[in-house]
Short mmCIF file of C-alpha atoms and ligand atoms in Angstrom, two decimals:
data_model
loop_
_atom_site.label_atom_id
_atom_site.label_comp_id
_atom_site.label_asym_id
_atom_site.label_seq_id
_atom_site.Cartn_x
_atom_site.Cartn_y
_atom_site.Cartn_z
CA UNK I 1 -4.41 -15.61 21.87
CA UNK I 2 -3.93 -11.98 22.23
CA UNK I 3 -4.33 -9.75 19.07
CA UNK I 4 -1.57 -7.74 17.69
CA UNK I 5 -1.02 -5.32 14.75
CA UNK I 6 0.96 -6.44 11.71
CA UNK I 7 2.34 -3.48 9.79
CA UNK I 8 3.81 -4.53 6.26
CA UNK I 9 5.54 -1.96 4.31
CA UNK I 10 7.78 -1.92 1.03
CA UNK I 11 8.28 -0.71 -2.56
CA UNK I 12 5.52 -1.27 -4.98
CA UNK I 13 4.46 -4.72 -6.23
CA UNK I 14 6.74 -6.60 -3.70
CA UNK I 15 3.81 -8.92 -2.92
CA UNK I 16 2.84 -7.16 0.35
CA UNK I 17 -1.02 -7.41 -0.30
CA UNK I 18 -0.69 -11.20 -1.10
CA UNK I 19 1.24 -11.86 2.00
CA UNK I 20 -1.09 -9.48 4.33
CA UNK I 21 -4.21 -11.33 2.87
CA UNK I 22 -2.88 -14.61 3.55
CA UNK I 23 -1.74 -13.77 7.09
CA UNK I 24 -5.09 -12.15 7.78
CA UNK I 25 -6.99 -15.16 6.79
CA UNK I 26 -4.52 -17.61 8.78
CA UNK I 27 -5.05 -15.42 11.93
CA UNK I 28 -8.60 -14.45 11.44
CA UNK I 29 -7.39 -10.63 11.28
CA UNK I 30 -8.91 -7.71 9.36
CA UNK I 31 -6.78 -6.88 6.36
CA UNK I 32 -6.34 -3.15 5.05
CA UNK I 33 -4.77 -2.34 1.84
CA UNK I 34 -3.84 1.31 2.34
CA UNK I 35 -2.60 1.76 -1.31
CA UNK I 36 -6.19 1.22 -2.36
CA UNK I 37 -7.06 4.27 -0.26
CA UNK I 38 -4.58 6.65 -2.03
CA UNK I 39 -5.60 5.04 -5.47
CA UNK I 40 -9.20 5.84 -4.91
CA UNK I 41 -8.29 9.53 -3.81
CA UNK I 42 -6.29 9.50 -7.10
CA UNK I 43 -9.21 8.10 -9.06
CA UNK I 44 -11.49 10.95 -7.67
CA UNK I 45 -8.87 13.36 -8.52
CA UNK I 46 -8.78 12.21 -12.29
CA UNK I 47 -12.62 11.86 -12.57
CA UNK I 48 -13.06 15.54 -11.41
CA UNK I 49 -10.35 17.13 -13.32
CA UNK I 50 -7.80 17.75 -10.48
CA UNK I 51 -4.96 15.76 -12.20
CA UNK I 52 -4.03 14.61 -15.65
CA UNK I 53 -0.99 13.99 -17.53
CA UNK I 54 -0.52 17.63 -18.27
CA UNK I 55 -2.18 19.54 -15.33
CA UNK I 56 -2.91 19.48 -11.67
CA UNK I 57 -4.84 21.43 -9.23
CA UNK I 58 -3.90 20.26 -6.00
CA UNK I 59 -5.53 23.09 -4.08
CA UNK I 60 -8.83 22.37 -5.62
CA UNK I 61 -8.47 18.60 -4.67
CA UNK I 62 -7.69 19.38 -0.98
CA UNK I 63 -10.74 21.66 -0.85
CA UNK I 64 -12.90 18.58 -1.75
CA UNK I 65 -11.27 16.22 0.64
CA UNK I 66 -14.13 16.47 2.97
CA UNK I 67 -16.46 15.24 0.32
CA UNK I 68 -14.53 11.96 -0.24
CA UNK I 69 -15.96 9.05 1.42
CA UNK I 70 -13.78 5.93 1.58
CA UNK I 71 -14.83 2.63 2.66
CA UNK I 72 -14.03 -1.21 2.41
CA UNK I 73 -16.92 -3.65 2.02
CA UNK I 74 -16.10 -7.31 2.48
CA UNK I 75 -17.02 -9.41 -0.60
CA UNK I 76 -18.01 -12.91 0.79
CA UNK I 77 -17.33 -14.71 -2.68
CA UNK I 78 -14.00 -13.17 -3.18
CA UNK I 79 -13.02 -13.43 0.25
CA UNK I 80 -11.49 -9.96 0.79
CA UNK I 81 -12.71 -6.30 0.99
CA UNK I 82 -13.30 -3.94 -1.86
CA UNK I 83 -12.75 -0.35 -2.05
CA UNK I 84 -15.69 1.99 -2.32
CA UNK I 85 -15.40 5.75 -3.31
CA UNK I 86 -18.60 7.59 -2.34
CA UNK I 87 -20.50 4.43 -2.31
CA UNK I 88 -19.44 3.01 -5.67
CA UNK I 89 -17.28 -0.10 -5.95
CA UNK I 90 -13.94 1.23 -7.66
CA UNK I 91 -11.85 -1.94 -6.97
CA UNK I 92 -11.18 -2.47 -10.85
CA UNK I 93 -10.69 1.06 -11.88
CA UNK I 94 -8.18 2.01 -9.01
CA UNK I 95 -5.69 -0.80 -10.45
CA UNK I 96 -5.22 0.70 -13.86
CA UNK I 97 -1.79 1.97 -15.07
CA UNK I 98 -3.28 5.30 -15.45
CA UNK I 99 -3.90 5.54 -11.67
CA UNK I 100 -0.61 4.16 -10.97
CA UNK I 101 0.95 6.92 -12.97
CA UNK I 102 -0.83 9.55 -10.84
CA UNK I 103 -0.90 8.00 -7.42
CA UNK I 104 2.50 9.11 -6.11
CA UNK I 105 1.73 12.59 -6.90
CA UNK I 106 -1.42 12.41 -4.70
CA UNK I 107 0.23 10.52 -1.98
CA UNK I 108 2.75 13.25 -1.65
CA UNK I 109 -0.05 15.79 -0.42
CA UNK I 110 0.21 16.33 3.05
CA UNK I 111 -3.62 16.76 3.79
CA UNK I 112 -4.36 13.60 1.81
CA UNK I 113 -2.03 11.72 4.12
CA UNK I 114 -3.21 13.43 7.24
CA UNK I 115 -6.96 12.31 6.29
CA UNK I 116 -5.77 8.74 5.41
CA UNK I 117 -3.55 8.16 8.26
CA UNK I 118 -6.40 9.16 10.63
CA UNK I 119 -8.96 6.62 8.96
CA UNK I 120 -6.21 3.95 9.28
CA UNK I 121 -5.56 4.43 12.89
CA UNK I 122 -9.20 4.20 13.64
CA UNK I 123 -9.50 0.86 11.61
CA UNK I 124 -6.67 -0.49 14.02
CA UNK I 125 -7.70 0.68 17.27
CA UNK I 126 -8.84 -2.88 18.41
CA UNK I 127 -5.67 -4.66 17.07
CA UNK I 128 -6.29 -7.95 15.28
CA UNK I 129 -5.29 -6.22 12.01
CA UNK I 130 -2.95 -6.67 9.06
CA UNK I 131 -2.16 -3.38 7.23
CA UNK I 132 0.08 -2.83 4.16
CA UNK I 133 1.51 0.26 2.63
CA UNK I 134 4.48 2.46 2.84
CA UNK I 135 4.33 4.18 6.27
CA UNK I 136 2.45 1.68 8.31
CA UNK I 137 5.11 0.90 10.62
CA UNK I 138 6.81 4.12 10.87
CA UNK I 139 3.89 6.55 10.86
CA UNK I 140 0.39 4.82 11.24
CA UNK I 141 1.20 2.09 13.86
CA UNK I 142 4.79 2.91 15.19
CA UNK I 143 3.91 0.81 18.07
CA UNK I 144 2.77 -2.33 16.00
CA UNK I 145 4.14 -5.66 17.55
CA UNK I 146 5.21 -7.04 14.01
CA UNK I 147 6.71 -4.95 11.29
CA UNK I 148 7.62 -6.41 7.92
CA UNK I 149 9.81 -4.51 5.41
CA UNK I 150 9.39 -6.30 1.99
CA UNK I 151 11.64 -5.84 -0.97
CA UNK I 152 12.37 -7.39 -4.38
CA UNK I 153 14.35 -6.33 -7.47
CA UNK I 154 12.50 -3.71 -9.81
CA UNK I 155 12.66 -6.11 -12.71
CA UNK I 156 11.05 -9.03 -10.65
CA UNK I 157 8.45 -6.52 -9.46
CA UNK I 158 7.49 -4.99 -12.90
CA UNK I 159 7.43 -8.49 -14.17
CA UNK I 160 4.69 -9.58 -11.55
CA UNK I 161 2.68 -6.40 -12.08
CA UNK I 162 2.88 -6.73 -15.94
CA UNK I 163 1.46 -10.32 -15.74
CA UNK I 164 -1.43 -9.02 -13.33
CA UNK I 165 -2.48 -6.38 -15.84
CA UNK I 166 -2.07 -8.61 -18.73
CA UNK I 167 -4.32 -11.25 -16.80
CA UNK I 168 -6.95 -8.49 -16.37
CA UNK I 169 -6.88 -7.58 -20.06
CA UNK I 170 -5.06 -4.28 -19.72
CA UNK I 171 -2.89 -3.66 -22.85
CA UNK I 172 0.50 -2.62 -21.28
CA UNK I 173 4.07 -3.14 -22.20
CA UNK I 174 6.76 -4.52 -19.75
CA UNK I 175 8.85 -1.55 -20.31
CA UNK I 176 5.95 0.87 -19.40
CA UNK I 177 5.30 -1.09 -16.16
CA UNK I 178 9.16 -1.20 -15.18
CA UNK I 179 9.35 2.64 -15.91
CA UNK I 180 6.35 3.20 -13.45
CA UNK I 181 7.72 0.91 -10.87
CA UNK I 182 11.02 2.69 -10.92
CA UNK I 183 9.51 6.23 -10.84
CA UNK I 184 7.15 5.32 -7.94
CA UNK I 185 9.94 3.72 -5.80
CA UNK I 186 11.85 7.20 -6.25
CA UNK I 187 8.93 9.53 -5.57
CA UNK I 188 7.68 7.17 -2.72
CA UNK I 189 10.91 7.26 -1.05
CA UNK I 190 11.93 10.79 -1.64
CA UNK I 191 8.67 12.69 -0.71
CA UNK I 192 8.69 15.25 2.16
CA UNK I 193 5.84 13.63 4.29
CA UNK I 194 6.08 10.19 5.43
CA UNK I 195 8.66 8.85 2.84
CA UNK I 196 8.84 5.12 2.41
CA UNK I 197 11.72 3.90 4.67
CA UNK I 198 12.35 0.94 6.81
CA UNK I 199 11.28 1.13 10.48
CA UNK I 200 14.21 0.60 12.42
CA UNK I 201 12.60 -2.48 14.40
CA UNK I 202 11.22 -4.14 11.04
CA UNK I 203 11.97 -7.71 9.82
CA UNK I 204 13.41 -7.10 6.28
CA UNK I 205 12.34 -9.67 3.87
CA UNK I 206 13.61 -10.10 0.23
CA UNK I 207 11.28 -12.21 -1.84
CA UNK I 208 12.76 -11.97 -5.23
CA UNK I 209 13.60 -15.69 -5.35
CA UNK I 210 10.75 -17.06 -3.05
CA UNK I 211 7.68 -18.67 -3.77
CA UNK I 212 4.28 -17.52 -2.41
CA UNK I 213 4.01 -20.69 -0.15
CA UNK I 214 7.57 -20.43 1.44
CA UNK I 215 7.06 -16.83 1.96
CA UNK I 216 3.74 -17.35 3.83
CA UNK I 217 5.06 -20.09 5.88
CA UNK I 218 7.91 -18.20 7.03
CA UNK I 219 5.97 -15.12 8.02
CA UNK I 220 3.13 -16.91 9.57
CA UNK I 221 5.46 -18.83 11.93
CA UNK I 222 7.19 -15.73 12.67
CA UNK I 223 3.94 -13.83 13.56
CA UNK I 224 2.78 -16.79 15.71
CA UNK I 225 6.17 -16.54 17.50
CA UNK I 226 5.46 -12.80 18.11
CA UNK I 227 1.84 -13.42 19.11
CA UNK I 228 2.96 -16.11 21.87
CA UNK I 229 5.55 -13.68 23.25
CA UNK I 230 2.93 -11.06 23.76
CA UNK I 231 0.55 -13.51 25.40
O1 LIG M 1 0.47 -0.34 -2.85
P1 LIG M 1 0.08 0.42 -3.97
O2 LIG M 1 1.07 0.14 -5.10
O3 LIG M 1 -1.37 0.08 -4.40
O4 LIG M 1 0.14 1.98 -3.46
C1 LIG M 1 -0.20 2.84 -4.49
C2 LIG M 1 0.66 4.09 -4.15
O5 LIG M 1 0.04 4.82 -3.01
C3 LIG M 1 2.01 4.06 -3.86
O6 LIG M 1 2.74 4.35 -5.24
C4 LIG M 1 2.56 5.06 -2.81
C5 LIG M 1 1.20 5.20 -2.34
N1 LIG M 1 0.96 4.65 -0.82
C6 LIG M 1 1.53 5.49 0.23
O7 LIG M 1 2.07 6.64 0.01
N2 LIG M 1 1.26 5.20 1.39
C7 LIG M 1 0.64 4.23 1.84
N3 LIG M 1 0.47 3.80 3.10
C8 LIG M 1 0.24 3.23 0.80
C9 LIG M 1 0.39 3.71 -0.52
#
């Protein structure tokens, strides 16, 4: 079977990464979570004093971009790849609400986007990849054979994220998570460089009232049809 590129975009916490992981596993493809890359740069910026709740030094961060080394390392026991920032596993640190609060600001920076899009395109040269993010079908892989654009109501998404954070032991309130989800939706879709928007040829997919199994089966069947058409 010929390998294709699958681009999954959508608002935060729409379940993109869950679907992307399932599809990658079923098809034997590589899975890349591009949000983790923006989050890792945000963590670097926070750790090095380039961004905080009250201040930011974007120029300083941009000067340091060449010193930021990002890589995904496959974790056999978990069955997926984890994010490494300058050779340190930061998978847990990048998922906090603190990082979520700052990440949209970092993802607006043109030089950050140029660096990450370049890395992402290199990861996908051989196809056989499922990549999720905000600009995958529009900017990173405009020629992807299958583009999926996922949506769900802000309340449903905030609730899913809230439960995830609670399960990890984070102390957060539903209201804080909902506020963060709505704020990120706004910034992600109104920024100057590569704003989140649905690619014209993307399949729209609202999973507000859909279980994980049904969601996977529908999209897996759809992917197989696209792959057969390509062969
Ligand atoms: O998917 P996520 O919530 O982990 O992404 C974190 C942030 O990174 C999100 O608010 C927007 C940004 N992002 C982006 O701008 N472009 C991408 N391709 C992926 C994420």
